[in-house]
PDB file of C-alpha atoms in Angstrom:
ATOM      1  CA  UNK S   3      -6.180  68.766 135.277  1.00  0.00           C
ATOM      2  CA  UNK S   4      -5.639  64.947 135.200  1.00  0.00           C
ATOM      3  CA  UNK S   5      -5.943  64.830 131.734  1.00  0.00           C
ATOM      4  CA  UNK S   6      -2.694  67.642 131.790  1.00  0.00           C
ATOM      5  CA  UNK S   7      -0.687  65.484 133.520  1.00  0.00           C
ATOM      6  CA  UNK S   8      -1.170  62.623 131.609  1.00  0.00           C
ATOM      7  CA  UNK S   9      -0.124  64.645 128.706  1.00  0.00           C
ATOM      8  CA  UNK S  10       2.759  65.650 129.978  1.00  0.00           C
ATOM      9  CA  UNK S  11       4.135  62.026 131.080  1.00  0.00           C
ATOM     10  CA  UNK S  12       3.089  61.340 127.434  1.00  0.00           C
ATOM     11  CA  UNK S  13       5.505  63.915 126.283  1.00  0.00           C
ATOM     12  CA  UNK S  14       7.793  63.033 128.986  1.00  0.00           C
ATOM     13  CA  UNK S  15       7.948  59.500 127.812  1.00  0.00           C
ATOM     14  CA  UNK S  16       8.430  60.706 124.429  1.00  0.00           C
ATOM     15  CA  UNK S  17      11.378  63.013 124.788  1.00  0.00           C
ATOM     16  CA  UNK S  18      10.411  65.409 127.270  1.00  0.00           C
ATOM     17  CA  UNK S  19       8.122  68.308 127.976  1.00  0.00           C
ATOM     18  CA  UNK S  20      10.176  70.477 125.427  1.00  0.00           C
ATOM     19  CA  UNK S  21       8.183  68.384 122.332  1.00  0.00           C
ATOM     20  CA  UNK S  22       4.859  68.999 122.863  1.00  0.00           C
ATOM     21  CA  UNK S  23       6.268  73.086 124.172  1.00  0.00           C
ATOM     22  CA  UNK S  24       7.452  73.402 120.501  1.00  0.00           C
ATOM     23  CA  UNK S  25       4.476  71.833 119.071  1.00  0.00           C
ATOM     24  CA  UNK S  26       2.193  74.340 121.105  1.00  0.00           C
ATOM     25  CA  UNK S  27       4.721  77.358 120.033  1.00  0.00           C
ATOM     26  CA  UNK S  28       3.923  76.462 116.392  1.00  0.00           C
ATOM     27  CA  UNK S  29       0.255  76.271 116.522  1.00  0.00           C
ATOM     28  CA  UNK S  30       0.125  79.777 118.476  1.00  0.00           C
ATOM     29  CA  UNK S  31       2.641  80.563 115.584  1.00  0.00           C
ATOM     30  CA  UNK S  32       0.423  79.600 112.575  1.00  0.00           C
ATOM     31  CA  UNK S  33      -2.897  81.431 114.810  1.00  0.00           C
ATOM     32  CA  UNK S  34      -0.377  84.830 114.574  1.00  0.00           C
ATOM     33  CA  UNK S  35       0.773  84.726 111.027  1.00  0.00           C
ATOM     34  CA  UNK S  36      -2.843  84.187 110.077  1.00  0.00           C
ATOM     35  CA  UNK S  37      -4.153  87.030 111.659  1.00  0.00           C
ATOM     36  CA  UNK S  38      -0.887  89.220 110.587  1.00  0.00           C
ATOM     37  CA  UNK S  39      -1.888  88.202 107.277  1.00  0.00           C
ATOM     38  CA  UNK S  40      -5.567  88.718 107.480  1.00  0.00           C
ATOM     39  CA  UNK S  41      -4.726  92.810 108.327  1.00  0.00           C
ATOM     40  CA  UNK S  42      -2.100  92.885 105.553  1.00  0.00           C
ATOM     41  CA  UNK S  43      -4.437  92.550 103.241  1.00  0.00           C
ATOM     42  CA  UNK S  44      -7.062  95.788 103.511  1.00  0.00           C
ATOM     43  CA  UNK S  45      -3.796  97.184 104.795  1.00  0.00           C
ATOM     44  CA  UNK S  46      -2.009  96.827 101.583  1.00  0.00           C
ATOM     45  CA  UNK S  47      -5.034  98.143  99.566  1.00  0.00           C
ATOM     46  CA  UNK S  48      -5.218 101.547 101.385  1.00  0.00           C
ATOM     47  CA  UNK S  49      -1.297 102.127 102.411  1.00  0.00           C
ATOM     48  CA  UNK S  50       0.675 100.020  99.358  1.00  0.00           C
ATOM     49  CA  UNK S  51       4.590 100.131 100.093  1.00  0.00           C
ATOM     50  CA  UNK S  52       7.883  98.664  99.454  1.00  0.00           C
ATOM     51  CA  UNK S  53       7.504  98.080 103.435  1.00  0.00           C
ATOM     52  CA  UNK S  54       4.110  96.225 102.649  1.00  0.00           C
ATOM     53  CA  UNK S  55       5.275  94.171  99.608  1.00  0.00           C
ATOM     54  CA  UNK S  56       7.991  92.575 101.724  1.00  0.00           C
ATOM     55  CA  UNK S  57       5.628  92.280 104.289  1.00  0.00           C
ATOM     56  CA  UNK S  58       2.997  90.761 102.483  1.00  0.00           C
ATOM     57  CA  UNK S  59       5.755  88.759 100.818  1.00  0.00           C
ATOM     58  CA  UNK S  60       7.175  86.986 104.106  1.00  0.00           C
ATOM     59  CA  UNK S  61       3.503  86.282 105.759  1.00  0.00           C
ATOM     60  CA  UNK S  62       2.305  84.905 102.367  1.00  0.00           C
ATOM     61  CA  UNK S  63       5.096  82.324 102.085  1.00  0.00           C
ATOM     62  CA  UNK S  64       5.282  81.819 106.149  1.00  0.00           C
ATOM     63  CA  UNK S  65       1.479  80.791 105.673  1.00  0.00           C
ATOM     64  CA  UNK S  66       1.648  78.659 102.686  1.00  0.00           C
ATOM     65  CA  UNK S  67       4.873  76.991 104.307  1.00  0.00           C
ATOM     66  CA  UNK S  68       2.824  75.851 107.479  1.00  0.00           C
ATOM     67  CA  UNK S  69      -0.248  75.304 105.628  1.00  0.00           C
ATOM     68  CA  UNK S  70       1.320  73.104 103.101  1.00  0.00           C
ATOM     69  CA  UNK S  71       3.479  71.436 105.940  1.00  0.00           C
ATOM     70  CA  UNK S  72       0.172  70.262 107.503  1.00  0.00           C
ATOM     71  CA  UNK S  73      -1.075  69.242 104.415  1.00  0.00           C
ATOM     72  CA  UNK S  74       2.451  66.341 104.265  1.00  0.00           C
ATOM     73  CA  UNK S  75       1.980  65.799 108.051  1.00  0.00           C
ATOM     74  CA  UNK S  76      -1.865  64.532 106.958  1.00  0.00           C
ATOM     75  CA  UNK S  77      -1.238  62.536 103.919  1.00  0.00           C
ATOM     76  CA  UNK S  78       2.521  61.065 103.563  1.00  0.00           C
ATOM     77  CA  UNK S  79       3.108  58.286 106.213  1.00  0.00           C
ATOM     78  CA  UNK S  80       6.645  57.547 106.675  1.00  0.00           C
ATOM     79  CA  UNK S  81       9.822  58.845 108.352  1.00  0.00           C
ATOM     80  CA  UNK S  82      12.084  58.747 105.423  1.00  0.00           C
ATOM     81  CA  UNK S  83       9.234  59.667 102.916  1.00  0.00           C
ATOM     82  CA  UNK S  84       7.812  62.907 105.173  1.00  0.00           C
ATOM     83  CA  UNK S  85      11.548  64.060 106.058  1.00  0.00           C
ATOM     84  CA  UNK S  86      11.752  64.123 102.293  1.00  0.00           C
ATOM     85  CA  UNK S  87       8.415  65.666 101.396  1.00  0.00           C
ATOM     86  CA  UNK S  88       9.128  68.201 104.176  1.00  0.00           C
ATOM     87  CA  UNK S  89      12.295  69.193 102.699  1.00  0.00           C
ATOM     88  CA  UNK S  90      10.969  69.762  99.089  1.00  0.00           C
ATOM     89  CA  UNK S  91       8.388  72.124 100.757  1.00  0.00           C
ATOM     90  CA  UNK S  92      11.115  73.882 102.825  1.00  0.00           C
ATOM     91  CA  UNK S  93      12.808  74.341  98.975  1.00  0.00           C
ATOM     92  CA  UNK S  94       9.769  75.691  97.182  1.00  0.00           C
ATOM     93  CA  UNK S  95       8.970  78.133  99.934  1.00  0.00           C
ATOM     94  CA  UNK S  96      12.519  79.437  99.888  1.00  0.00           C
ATOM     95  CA  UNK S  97      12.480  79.741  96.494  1.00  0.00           C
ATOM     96  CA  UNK S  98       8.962  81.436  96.439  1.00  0.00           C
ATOM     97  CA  UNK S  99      10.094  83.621  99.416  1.00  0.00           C
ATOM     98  CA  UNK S 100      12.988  84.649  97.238  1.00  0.00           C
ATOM     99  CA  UNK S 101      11.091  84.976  93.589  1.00  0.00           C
ATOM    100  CA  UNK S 102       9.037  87.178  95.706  1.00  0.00           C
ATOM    101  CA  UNK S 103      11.870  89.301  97.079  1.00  0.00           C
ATOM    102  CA  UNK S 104      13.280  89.279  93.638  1.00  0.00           C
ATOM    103  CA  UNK S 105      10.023  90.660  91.757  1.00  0.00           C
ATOM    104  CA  UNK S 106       9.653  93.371  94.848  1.00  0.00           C
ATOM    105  CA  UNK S 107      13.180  94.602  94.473  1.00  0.00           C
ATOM    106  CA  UNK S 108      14.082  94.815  90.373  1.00  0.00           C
ATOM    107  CA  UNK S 109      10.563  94.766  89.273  1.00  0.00           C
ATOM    108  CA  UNK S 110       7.021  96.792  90.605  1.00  0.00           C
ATOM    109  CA  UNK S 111       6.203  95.109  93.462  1.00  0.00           C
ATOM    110  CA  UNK S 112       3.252  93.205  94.701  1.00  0.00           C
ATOM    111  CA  UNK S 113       0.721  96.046  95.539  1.00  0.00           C
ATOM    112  CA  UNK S 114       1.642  97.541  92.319  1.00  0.00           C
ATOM    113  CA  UNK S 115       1.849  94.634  90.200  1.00  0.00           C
ATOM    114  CA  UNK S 116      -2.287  93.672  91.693  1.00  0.00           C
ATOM    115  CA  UNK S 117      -3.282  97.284  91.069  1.00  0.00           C
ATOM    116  CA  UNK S 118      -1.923  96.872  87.607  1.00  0.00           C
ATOM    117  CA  UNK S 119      -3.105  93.597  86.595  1.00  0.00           C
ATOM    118  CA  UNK S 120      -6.841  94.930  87.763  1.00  0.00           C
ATOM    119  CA  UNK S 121      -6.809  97.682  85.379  1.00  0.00           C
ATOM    120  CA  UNK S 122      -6.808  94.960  82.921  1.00  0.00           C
TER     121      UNK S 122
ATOM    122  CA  UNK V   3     -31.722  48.151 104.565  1.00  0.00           C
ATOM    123  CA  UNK V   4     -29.510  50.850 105.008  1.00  0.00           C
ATOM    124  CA  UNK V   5     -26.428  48.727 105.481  1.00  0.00           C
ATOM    125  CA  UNK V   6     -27.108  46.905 102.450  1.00  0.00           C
ATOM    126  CA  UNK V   7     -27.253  49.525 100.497  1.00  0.00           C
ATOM    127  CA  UNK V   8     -24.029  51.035 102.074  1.00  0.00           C
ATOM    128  CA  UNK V   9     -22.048  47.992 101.395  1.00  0.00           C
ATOM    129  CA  UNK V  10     -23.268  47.786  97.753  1.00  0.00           C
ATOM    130  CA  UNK V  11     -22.258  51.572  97.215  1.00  0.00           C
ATOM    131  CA  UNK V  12     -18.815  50.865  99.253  1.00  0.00           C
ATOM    132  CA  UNK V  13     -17.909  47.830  96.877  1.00  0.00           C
ATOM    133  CA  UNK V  14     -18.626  50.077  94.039  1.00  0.00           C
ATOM    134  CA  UNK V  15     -16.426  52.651  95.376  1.00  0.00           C
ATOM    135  CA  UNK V  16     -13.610  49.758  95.948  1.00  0.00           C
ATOM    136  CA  UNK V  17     -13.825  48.855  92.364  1.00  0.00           C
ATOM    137  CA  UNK V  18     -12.622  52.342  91.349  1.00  0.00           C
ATOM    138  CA  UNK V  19      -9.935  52.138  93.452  1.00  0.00           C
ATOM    139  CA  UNK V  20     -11.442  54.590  95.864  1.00  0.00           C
ATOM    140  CA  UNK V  21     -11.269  54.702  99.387  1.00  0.00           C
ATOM    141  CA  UNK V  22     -14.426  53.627 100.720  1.00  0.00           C
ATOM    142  CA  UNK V  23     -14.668  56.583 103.171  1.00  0.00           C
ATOM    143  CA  UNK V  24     -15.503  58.791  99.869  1.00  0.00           C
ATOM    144  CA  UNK V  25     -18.822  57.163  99.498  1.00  0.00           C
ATOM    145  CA  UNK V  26     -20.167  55.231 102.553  1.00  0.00           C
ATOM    146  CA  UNK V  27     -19.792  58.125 104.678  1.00  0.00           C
ATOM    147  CA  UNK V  28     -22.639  60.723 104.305  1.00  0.00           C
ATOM    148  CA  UNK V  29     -21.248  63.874 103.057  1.00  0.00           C
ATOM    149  CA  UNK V  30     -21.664  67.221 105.339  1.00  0.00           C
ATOM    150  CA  UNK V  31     -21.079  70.317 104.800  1.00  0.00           C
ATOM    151  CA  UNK V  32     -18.876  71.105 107.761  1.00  0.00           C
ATOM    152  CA  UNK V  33     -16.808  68.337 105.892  1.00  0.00           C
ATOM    153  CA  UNK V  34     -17.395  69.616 102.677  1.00  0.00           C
ATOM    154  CA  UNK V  35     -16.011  73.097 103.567  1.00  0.00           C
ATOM    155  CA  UNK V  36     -12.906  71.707 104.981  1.00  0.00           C
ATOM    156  CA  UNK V  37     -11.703  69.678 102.181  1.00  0.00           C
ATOM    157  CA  UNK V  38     -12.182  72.614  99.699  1.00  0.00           C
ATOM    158  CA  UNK V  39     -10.620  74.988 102.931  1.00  0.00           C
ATOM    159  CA  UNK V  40      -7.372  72.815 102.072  1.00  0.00           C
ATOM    160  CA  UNK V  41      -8.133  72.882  98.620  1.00  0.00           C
ATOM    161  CA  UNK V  42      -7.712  76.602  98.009  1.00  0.00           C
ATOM    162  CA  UNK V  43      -5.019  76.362 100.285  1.00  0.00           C
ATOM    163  CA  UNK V  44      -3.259  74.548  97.886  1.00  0.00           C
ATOM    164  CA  UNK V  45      -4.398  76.098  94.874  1.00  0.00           C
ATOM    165  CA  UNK V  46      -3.666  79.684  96.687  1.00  0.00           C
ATOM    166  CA  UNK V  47      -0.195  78.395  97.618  1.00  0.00           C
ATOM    167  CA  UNK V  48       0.434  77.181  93.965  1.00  0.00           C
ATOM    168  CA  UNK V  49      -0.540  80.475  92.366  1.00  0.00           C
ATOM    169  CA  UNK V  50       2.048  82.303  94.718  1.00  0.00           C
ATOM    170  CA  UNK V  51       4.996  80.190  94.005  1.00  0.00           C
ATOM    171  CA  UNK V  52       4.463  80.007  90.384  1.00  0.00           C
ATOM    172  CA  UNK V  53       4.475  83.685  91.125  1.00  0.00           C
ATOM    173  CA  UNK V  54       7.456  83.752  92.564  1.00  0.00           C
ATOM    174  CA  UNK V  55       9.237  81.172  90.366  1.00  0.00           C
ATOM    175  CA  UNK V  56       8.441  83.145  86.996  1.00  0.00           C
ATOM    176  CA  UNK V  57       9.886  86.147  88.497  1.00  0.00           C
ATOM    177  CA  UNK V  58      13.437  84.061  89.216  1.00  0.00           C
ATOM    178  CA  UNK V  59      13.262  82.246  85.620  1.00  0.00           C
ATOM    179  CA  UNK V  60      10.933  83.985  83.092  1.00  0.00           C
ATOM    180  CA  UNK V  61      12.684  86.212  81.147  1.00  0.00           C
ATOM    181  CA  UNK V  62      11.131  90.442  80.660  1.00  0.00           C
ATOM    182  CA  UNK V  63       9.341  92.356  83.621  1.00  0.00           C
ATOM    183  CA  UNK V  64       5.899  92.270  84.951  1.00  0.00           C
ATOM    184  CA  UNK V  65       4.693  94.670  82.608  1.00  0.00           C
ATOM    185  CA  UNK V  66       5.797  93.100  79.494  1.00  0.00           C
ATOM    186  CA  UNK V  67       3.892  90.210  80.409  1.00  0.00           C
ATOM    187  CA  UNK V  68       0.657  92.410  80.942  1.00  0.00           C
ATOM    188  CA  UNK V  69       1.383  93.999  77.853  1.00  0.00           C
ATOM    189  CA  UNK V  70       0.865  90.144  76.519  1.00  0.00           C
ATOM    190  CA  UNK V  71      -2.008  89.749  77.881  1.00  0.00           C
ATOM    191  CA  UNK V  72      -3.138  92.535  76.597  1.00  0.00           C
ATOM    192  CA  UNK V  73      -2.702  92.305  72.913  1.00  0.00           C
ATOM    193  CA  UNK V  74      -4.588  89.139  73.317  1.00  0.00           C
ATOM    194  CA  UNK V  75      -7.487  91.967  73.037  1.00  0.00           C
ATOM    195  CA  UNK V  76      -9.761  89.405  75.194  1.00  0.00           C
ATOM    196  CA  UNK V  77     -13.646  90.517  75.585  1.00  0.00           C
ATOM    197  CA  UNK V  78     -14.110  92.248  79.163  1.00  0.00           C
ATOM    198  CA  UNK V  79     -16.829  89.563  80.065  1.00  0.00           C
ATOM    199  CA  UNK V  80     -13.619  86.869  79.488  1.00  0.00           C
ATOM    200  CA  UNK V  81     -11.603  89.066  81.784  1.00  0.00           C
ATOM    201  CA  UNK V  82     -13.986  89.537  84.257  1.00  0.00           C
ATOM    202  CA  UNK V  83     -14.321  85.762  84.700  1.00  0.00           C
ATOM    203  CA  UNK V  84     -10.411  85.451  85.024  1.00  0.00           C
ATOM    204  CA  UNK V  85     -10.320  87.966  87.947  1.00  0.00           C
ATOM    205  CA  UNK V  86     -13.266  85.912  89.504  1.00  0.00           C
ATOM    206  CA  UNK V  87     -11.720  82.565  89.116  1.00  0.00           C
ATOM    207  CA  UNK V  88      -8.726  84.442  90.929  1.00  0.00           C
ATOM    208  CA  UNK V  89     -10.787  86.162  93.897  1.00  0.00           C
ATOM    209  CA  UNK V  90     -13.083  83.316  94.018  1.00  0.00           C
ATOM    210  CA  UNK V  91     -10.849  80.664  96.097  1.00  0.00           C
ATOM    211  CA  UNK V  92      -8.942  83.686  97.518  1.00  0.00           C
ATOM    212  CA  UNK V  93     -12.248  84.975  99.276  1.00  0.00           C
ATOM    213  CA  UNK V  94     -13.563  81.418 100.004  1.00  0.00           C
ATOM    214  CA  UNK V  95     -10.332  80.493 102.163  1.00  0.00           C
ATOM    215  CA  UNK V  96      -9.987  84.414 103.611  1.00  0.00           C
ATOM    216  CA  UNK V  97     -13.622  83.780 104.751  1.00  0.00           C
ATOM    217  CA  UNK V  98     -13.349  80.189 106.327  1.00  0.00           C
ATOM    218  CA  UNK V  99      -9.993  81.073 107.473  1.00  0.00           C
ATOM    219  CA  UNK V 100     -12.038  83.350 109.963  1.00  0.00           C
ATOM    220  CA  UNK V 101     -14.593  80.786 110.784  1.00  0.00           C
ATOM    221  CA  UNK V 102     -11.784  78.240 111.424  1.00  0.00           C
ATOM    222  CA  UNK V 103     -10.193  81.258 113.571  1.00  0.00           C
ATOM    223  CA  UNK V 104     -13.136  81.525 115.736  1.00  0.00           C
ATOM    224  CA  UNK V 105     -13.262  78.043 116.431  1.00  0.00           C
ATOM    225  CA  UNK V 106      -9.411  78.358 117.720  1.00  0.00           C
ATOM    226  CA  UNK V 107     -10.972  80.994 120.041  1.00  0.00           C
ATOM    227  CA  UNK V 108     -13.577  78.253 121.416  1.00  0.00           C
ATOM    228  CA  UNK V 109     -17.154  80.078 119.563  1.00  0.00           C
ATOM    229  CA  UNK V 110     -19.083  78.781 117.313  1.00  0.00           C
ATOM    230  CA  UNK V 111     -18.269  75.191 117.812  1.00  0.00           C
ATOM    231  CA  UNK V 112     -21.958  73.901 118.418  1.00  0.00           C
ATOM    232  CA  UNK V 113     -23.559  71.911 115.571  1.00  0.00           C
ATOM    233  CA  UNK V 114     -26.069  74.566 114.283  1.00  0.00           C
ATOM    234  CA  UNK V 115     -23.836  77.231 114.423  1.00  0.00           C
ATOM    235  CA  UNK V 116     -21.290  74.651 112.305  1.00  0.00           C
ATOM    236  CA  UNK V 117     -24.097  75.005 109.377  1.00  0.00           C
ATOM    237  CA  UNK V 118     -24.870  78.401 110.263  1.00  0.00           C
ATOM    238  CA  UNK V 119     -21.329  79.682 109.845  1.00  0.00           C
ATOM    239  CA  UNK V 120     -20.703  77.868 106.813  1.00  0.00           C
ATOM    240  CA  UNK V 121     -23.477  79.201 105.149  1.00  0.00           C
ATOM    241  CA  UNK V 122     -22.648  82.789 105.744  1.00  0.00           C
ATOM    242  CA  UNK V 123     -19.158  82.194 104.588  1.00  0.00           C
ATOM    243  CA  UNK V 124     -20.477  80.544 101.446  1.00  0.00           C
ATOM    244  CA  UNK V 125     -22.632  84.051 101.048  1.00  0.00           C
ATOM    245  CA  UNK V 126     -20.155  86.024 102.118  1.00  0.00           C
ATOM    246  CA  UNK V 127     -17.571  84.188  99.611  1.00  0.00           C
ATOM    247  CA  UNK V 128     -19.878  84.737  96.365  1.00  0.00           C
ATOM    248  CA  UNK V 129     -20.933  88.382  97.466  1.00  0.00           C
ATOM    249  CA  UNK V 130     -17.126  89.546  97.802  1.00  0.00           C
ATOM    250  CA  UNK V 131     -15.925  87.674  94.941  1.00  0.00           C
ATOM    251  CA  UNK V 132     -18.642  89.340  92.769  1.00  0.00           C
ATOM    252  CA  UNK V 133     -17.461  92.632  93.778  1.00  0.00           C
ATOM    253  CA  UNK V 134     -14.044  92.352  93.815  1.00  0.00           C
ATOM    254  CA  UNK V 135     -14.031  91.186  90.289  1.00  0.00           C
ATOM    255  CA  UNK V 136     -15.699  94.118  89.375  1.00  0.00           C
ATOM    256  CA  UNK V 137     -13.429  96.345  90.192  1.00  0.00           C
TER     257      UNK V 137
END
């Protein structure tokens, strides 16, 4: 219980409670898309769908996006050099998201586009 | 003794321009299975963008390219290997993705069970990957 308080003066010293809130909202966040993206998976074997192929489309870049923003939180040290790395990974997972979006819409779709590439 | 021998390995390490960490500290698995955790990651994420990217700037559809790969006429034993090189890392970071869930839940967090965990995912990894390329 002490230990919770001195968090939150930390977090109060360092620009209020509403930090370390949106921190905790983002982990929860990450914990949620994983599992949503853990039951796409067999779900998109036994039911595939236009509804699934966006699906699987948004959770699969949401994932990578948080995963890979971890990854630059870990490794580049820097304000001006992180604010930049973050933004390139903001670009390629828009840019993925849409590729993705583009391929499900004018072309077979990712449930389709696995099953074929299987038959192989 | 030990520390000796730790220092002469770290210098060694420092010579390569390595960070020291890589070779004075004694590798685990637990630690082992996280780098290559982030590793697949990575790899995973790669694979989808370049996914995604080709669609936006390759020119023909999906199945043209198939149709490429196709007249390549490679053996089946060739093509089974590419579809296990492809389910290989998928499987390994599916599988340790649940381990690293259960931790987030609070189990499994005891040292044994650390090694015991990591195992079965390693087992569990190889087993799926087998049959999924298969199919």
């Amino acid at each position: 219980m002490a230990n919770l308080w001195r968090l939150g003066v930390l977090c109060g010293a360092q620009g209020g409670r509403a930090g370390s809130k949106a921190s905790s909202l983002h982990w929860t966040g990450e914990r949620v898309v994983s599992v949503l993206l853990l039951g796409l998976i067999p779900a998109a074997y036994l039911n595939p769908s236009s509804a699934m192929d966006y699906s699987l489309a948004a959770a699969l870049t949401l994932h990578s996006h948080w995963g890979l923003g971890q990854v630059v939180t870990d490794y580049v040290h820097g304000d001006a050099l992180q604010k930049t790395a973050k933004a390139g990974v903001l670009a390629l997972s828009a840019l993925t998201f849409a590729g993705l979006c583009y391929f499900n819409y004018h072309d077979v779709g990712i449930c389709k586009a696995v099953a074929m590439l299987w038959k192989l | 003794m030990a520390a000796l021998l730790l220092r002469q390995v770290g210098r060694h390490c420092l010579r390569a321009h390595l960070s020291p960490q890589l070779c004075i500290r004694n590798w685990s698995l637990p630690m082992a299975m996280s780098i290559c955790h982030r590793g697949t990651g990575m790899a995973l994420s790669a694979g989808v963008s370049l996914f995604g990217l080709s669609a936006l700037l390759l020119p023909g559809n999906f199945e043209s390219h198939l149709e490429l790969v196709k007249s390549l006429c490679l053996g089946p034993s060739l093509i089974y290997t590419a579809k296990f090189a492809l389910v290989f890392p998928l499987m390994y970071h599916t599988w340790n993705g649940i381990r690293h869930l259960m931790w987030d839940l609070g189990k499994g967090l005891k040292i044994p069970q650390l090694y015991q965990s990591g195992v079965a995912v390693l087992v569990l990894t190889v087993l799926s990957s087998v049959g999924l390329a298969a199919m």
